[in-house]
Each structure stands twice: as C-alpha cells, then as structure tokens.
Short mmCIF file of C-alpha atoms in Angstrom, two decimals:
data_model
loop_
_atom_site.label_atom_id
_atom_site.label_comp_id
_atom_site.label_asym_id
_atom_site.label_seq_id
_atom_site.Cartn_x
_atom_site.Cartn_y
_atom_site.Cartn_z
CA MET A 365 0.00 0.00 0.00
CA PHE A 366 1.17 3.53 -0.70
CA THR A 367 2.34 5.49 2.33
CA GLU A 368 1.21 8.95 3.38
CA ALA A 369 4.64 10.29 2.30
CA GLU A 370 4.31 8.72 -1.17
CA ILE A 371 0.84 10.23 -1.60
CA ALA A 372 2.38 13.62 -0.74
CA VAL A 373 5.01 13.16 -3.47
CA ILE A 374 2.40 12.16 -6.07
CA ILE A 375 -0.01 15.05 -5.27
CA ASP A 376 2.93 17.46 -5.53
CA ASN A 377 2.69 17.03 -9.32
CA GLN A 378 0.55 19.98 -10.48
CA GLU A 379 -1.13 18.03 -13.29
CA ILE A 380 -2.15 15.27 -10.88
CA ASP A 381 -3.32 17.85 -8.33
CA LYS A 382 -5.66 19.31 -11.00
CA ILE A 383 -7.06 15.83 -11.85
CA VAL A 384 -7.72 15.19 -8.15
CA GLU A 385 -9.19 18.65 -7.53
CA SER A 386 -11.65 18.27 -10.43
CA LEU A 387 -13.03 14.93 -9.20
CA ARG A 388 -12.98 16.06 -5.55
CA LYS A 389 -15.11 19.13 -6.30
CA ASP A 390 -17.57 17.13 -8.39
CA PHE A 391 -17.84 14.31 -5.84
CA LEU A 392 -18.36 16.61 -2.86
CA GLU A 393 -20.86 18.81 -4.68
CA LYS A 394 -23.03 15.87 -5.78
CA THR A 395 -22.51 13.33 -2.97
CA ALA A 396 -21.19 14.97 0.21
CA PRO A 397 -21.89 18.73 -0.01
CA TYR A 398 -20.79 19.65 3.53
CA PHE A 399 -17.82 17.33 3.77
CA GLU A 400 -14.27 18.71 3.85
CA ILE A 401 -11.28 16.77 2.55
CA SER A 402 -7.89 17.90 1.20
CA ASN A 403 -6.56 16.96 -2.25
CA HIS A 404 -3.94 14.78 -0.53
CA ASP A 405 -6.62 12.78 1.27
CA PHE A 406 -8.90 12.68 -1.77
CA LEU A 407 -6.04 11.24 -3.87
CA SER A 408 -5.77 8.54 -1.19
CA LEU A 409 -9.48 7.83 -1.68
CA ILE A 410 -9.04 7.67 -5.47
CA LEU A 411 -6.19 5.17 -5.10
CA LEU A 412 -8.30 3.11 -2.66
CA SER A 413 -11.20 2.86 -5.14
CA PRO A 414 -9.88 -0.35 -6.82
CA VAL A 415 -9.67 -2.00 -3.37
CA VAL A 416 -13.27 -0.90 -2.74
CA GLY A 417 -14.23 -2.26 -6.18
CA LYS A 418 -12.60 -5.61 -5.44
CA ALA A 419 -14.35 -5.80 -2.05
CA MET A 420 -17.68 -5.01 -3.72
CA ALA A 421 -17.23 -7.57 -6.52
CA ASN A 422 -20.12 -9.60 -5.08
CA ASN A 423 -22.10 -6.42 -4.16
CA ASN A 424 -21.43 -6.89 -0.46
CA ILE A 425 -18.56 -5.80 1.80
CA SER A 426 -17.88 -8.20 4.66
CA PHE A 427 -16.99 -6.94 8.13
CA LYS A 428 -13.40 -8.14 7.62
CA GLU A 429 -13.15 -6.27 4.30
CA GLU A 430 -14.61 -3.15 5.89
CA MET A 431 -12.04 -3.24 8.70
CA SER A 432 -9.24 -3.74 6.15
CA LEU A 433 -10.48 -0.76 4.11
CA GLN A 434 -10.69 1.41 7.25
CA LYS A 435 -7.13 0.50 8.21
CA LYS A 436 -5.82 1.34 4.72
CA ALA A 437 -7.70 4.63 4.67
CA ARG A 438 -6.22 5.70 8.01
CA LYS A 439 -2.70 4.80 6.86
CA LEU A 440 -3.01 7.06 3.81
CA SER A 441 -4.57 10.06 5.54
CA LYS A 442 -2.47 13.16 5.94
CA GLY A 443 -1.68 13.43 9.61
CA GLY A 444 -1.42 9.77 10.46
CA PHE A 445 -3.05 6.48 11.29
CA PHE A 446 -4.36 7.31 14.78
CA LEU A 447 -6.74 10.16 13.98
CA SER A 448 -10.02 9.58 15.75
CA LYS A 449 -11.98 11.27 12.95
CA ASP A 450 -10.34 10.32 9.70
CA PRO A 451 -11.26 12.22 6.49
CA VAL A 452 -10.35 9.38 4.08
CA ALA A 453 -12.18 6.72 6.11
CA ASP A 454 -15.22 8.99 6.50
CA CYS A 455 -15.30 10.01 2.82
CA MET A 456 -14.91 6.35 1.81
CA LYS A 457 -18.33 5.71 3.40
CA PHE A 458 -19.86 8.12 0.89
CA LEU A 459 -17.99 6.40 -1.94
CA ILE A 460 -19.13 2.92 -0.87
CA LYS A 461 -22.74 4.06 -0.56
CA ASN A 462 -22.67 5.60 -4.06
CA PHE A 463 -20.08 3.33 -5.66
CA LYS A 464 -22.05 2.42 -8.78
CA ASP A 465 -22.48 6.12 -9.61
CA TRP A 466 -18.79 7.02 -9.13
CA GLU A 467 -16.76 3.87 -9.81
CA ASP A 468 -15.92 4.62 -13.46
CA GLN A 469 -15.06 8.26 -12.76
CA PHE A 470 -12.61 7.24 -10.03
CA TYR A 471 -11.00 4.68 -12.36
CA LEU A 472 -10.80 7.29 -15.13
CA SER A 473 -8.91 9.58 -12.73
CA ILE A 474 -6.48 6.73 -11.97
CA ASN A 475 -6.04 6.27 -15.73
CA LYS A 476 -5.14 9.97 -16.09
CA ILE A 477 -2.78 9.83 -13.09
CA PHE A 478 -1.19 6.67 -14.49
CA HIS A 479 -0.42 8.42 -17.79
CA VAL A 480 1.04 11.46 -16.01
CA LEU A 481 3.27 9.34 -13.71
CA PHE A 482 4.73 6.95 -16.27
CA GLU A 483 6.73 7.96 -19.30
CA LYS A 484 6.68 5.95 -22.55
CA GLU A 485 10.16 4.61 -21.79
CA THR A 486 8.94 3.15 -18.48
CA LEU A 487 5.89 1.60 -20.14
CA SER A 488 7.89 0.09 -23.01
CA LYS A 489 10.29 -1.46 -20.49
CA ALA A 490 7.34 -2.96 -18.62
CA ASN A 491 6.08 -4.35 -21.95
CA ASN A 492 9.38 -5.92 -22.98
CA THR A 493 8.56 -9.64 -23.15
CA ALA A 494 12.15 -10.47 -24.15
CA VAL A 495 12.79 -10.89 -20.42
CA SER A 496 10.69 -12.85 -17.93
CA TYR A 497 7.90 -11.35 -15.83
CA SER A 498 9.91 -11.76 -12.61
CA ILE A 499 12.94 -9.96 -14.08
CA ARG A 500 10.74 -7.11 -15.34
CA VAL A 501 9.20 -6.76 -11.87
CA MET A 502 12.70 -6.53 -10.38
CA GLU A 503 13.86 -4.00 -13.00
CA ALA A 504 10.69 -1.90 -13.18
CA PRO A 505 10.66 1.56 -11.59
CA TYR A 506 9.78 1.44 -7.90
CA ILE A 507 6.65 3.54 -8.31
CA LEU A 508 5.21 1.32 -11.06
CA ILE A 509 5.39 -1.79 -8.85
CA ARG A 510 4.04 0.24 -5.90
CA PHE A 511 1.21 1.42 -8.12
CA ILE A 512 0.12 -2.10 -9.13
CA SER A 513 0.65 -3.68 -5.71
CA SER A 514 -1.04 -0.81 -3.81
CA LEU A 515 -4.14 -1.00 -5.97
CA PHE A 516 -4.63 -4.76 -5.82
CA LEU A 517 -2.58 -6.55 -3.14
CA GLU A 518 -2.62 -6.72 0.64
CA ARG A 519 1.19 -7.06 0.73
CA GLU A 520 3.55 -5.58 -1.85
CA GLU A 521 5.92 -8.54 -1.59
CA ASP A 522 3.24 -10.77 -3.14
CA ILE A 523 3.70 -9.16 -6.57
CA LEU A 524 5.64 -12.20 -7.85
CA ASN A 525 3.30 -14.70 -6.24
CA PRO A 526 -0.06 -13.02 -5.58
CA GLY A 527 -1.79 -16.18 -4.37
CA ARG A 528 -5.41 -17.31 -4.69
CA LEU A 529 -8.40 -15.25 -5.72
CA ARG A 530 -12.07 -15.96 -6.27
CA LYS A 531 -13.08 -15.82 -9.94
CA ILE A 532 -15.48 -12.92 -9.32
CA GLU A 533 -12.67 -10.88 -7.70
CA TRP A 534 -10.21 -11.80 -10.48
CA GLU A 535 -12.70 -10.65 -13.12
CA LYS A 536 -13.27 -7.41 -11.19
CA ILE A 537 -9.53 -6.67 -11.03
CA LYS A 538 -9.24 -7.41 -14.76
CA SER A 539 -12.08 -4.95 -15.45
CA ILE A 540 -10.45 -2.32 -13.19
CA GLY A 541 -7.15 -2.86 -15.03
CA GLU A 542 -8.87 -2.08 -18.32
CA LYS A 543 -10.58 1.05 -16.97
CA THR A 544 -7.44 2.41 -15.27
CA GLY A 545 -5.18 1.76 -18.27
CA LEU A 546 -3.03 -0.80 -16.46
CA SER A 547 -4.08 -3.49 -18.93
CA GLU A 548 -1.94 -1.65 -21.51
CA LEU A 549 1.02 -3.21 -19.69
CA ASN A 550 2.14 -6.77 -20.38
CA LEU A 551 3.49 -6.61 -16.84
CA PHE A 552 -0.01 -6.13 -15.46
CA ASN A 553 -1.53 -8.85 -17.66
CA GLU A 554 1.14 -11.31 -16.54
CA PHE A 555 0.51 -10.24 -12.94
CA MET A 556 -3.13 -11.23 -13.51
CA GLU A 557 -2.03 -14.60 -14.90
CA SER A 558 0.02 -15.18 -11.73
CA PHE A 559 -3.11 -15.49 -9.59
CA GLU A 560 -4.48 -18.89 -8.80
CA VAL A 561 -8.19 -18.48 -9.61
CA LYS A 562 -10.59 -20.64 -7.64
#
C-alpha cells in the first residue's frame, strides 16, 4: 500500500493535483456537499477505489473487508493512522454508498494519473517480453510496482506470487485494469495470470 509520504510526493505534481481537484469538487458537490477533505486525502481515496471495487465484486462488503479498508484509509490520511476522525475513512463511506455512480469516474482519474506518472520509456520497459515477468518486476521503476501492488494486493511482496483469488474478484480486477489503463502493460496482464483463480 502507498504510504502517506508517497501520496504527498504524487499530489505534488501539479497536473495530478488538477485531476484530483476536479473529481474532488464534483464528488463533494453531488454526494457529500458539507464534507471537507484535502486533495492529498482525496487522492488517497481515489487510489483506494480499486480495493473498494474488489471488495464489492459480489455487491457486499464483509466486516473483515470493511475493517481492512478502514485501516488502509487511516494509513493514507495526511496526519497519520491514529486520527479519531479520519477524512479518508469517512469520505470512503460516501464512496461505498454511491459506488455504482462514481466507480468509473474514479478509475478514469487513476487512468489519467497513471499516464502522467509513467513515461513511454517506463511503459515500453514494462512491456518488454524479451525478459521474464519476474525480471521485469525486479527491473521496473519502484513507483510502477508500488502502483500495481497498492491497488490490488494486501502485501507488496506478493507481486511475484499473488496467491489465490475468487473468480469474481479476479474478473473485477481485470475490469479495473482495463478502466485504469493498467491493462496496456504486459506486466499487469502477466501479474493477472500469476493469480491462482478458484
């Protein structure tokens, strides 16, 4: 999962800040008119949306999934994990309640952020099938691997061996990959093939 410090570095990019600001204003105006959240914290929410999507693959979030989402939200919030009233965790409740209305817009923002963060050279290296998937993971830029693992894995170290996944969750991640632009990467598609689907 991304850290609060990494979110701060990403939001420091003016182009990304504008992408986040646009969605934040629209979301608050239409869904949570009196809620206050910074661009830093809203970027955290945007980057949590694939985890929310995966949890909602069967249209129901279990208590365990909800606790996991709360923990992740608190870790990404500006100001730390131990805030009693956490803006990301609180705003995530609005997102979950209205997920069908906002899901694609959040993924579109990730797609835009993805294309700002990664240059063509980085993407072509991630698409170079002349070397194995595991070597490309090891050679890929740090932020690219963080990006994929933060969006879809509980633990970053599982990127080479992501483990088992229910078919409905696997299909949801595949769909999110297409909407966020990650499916443009051979690296991502091979990551998907690394799951054991049950």
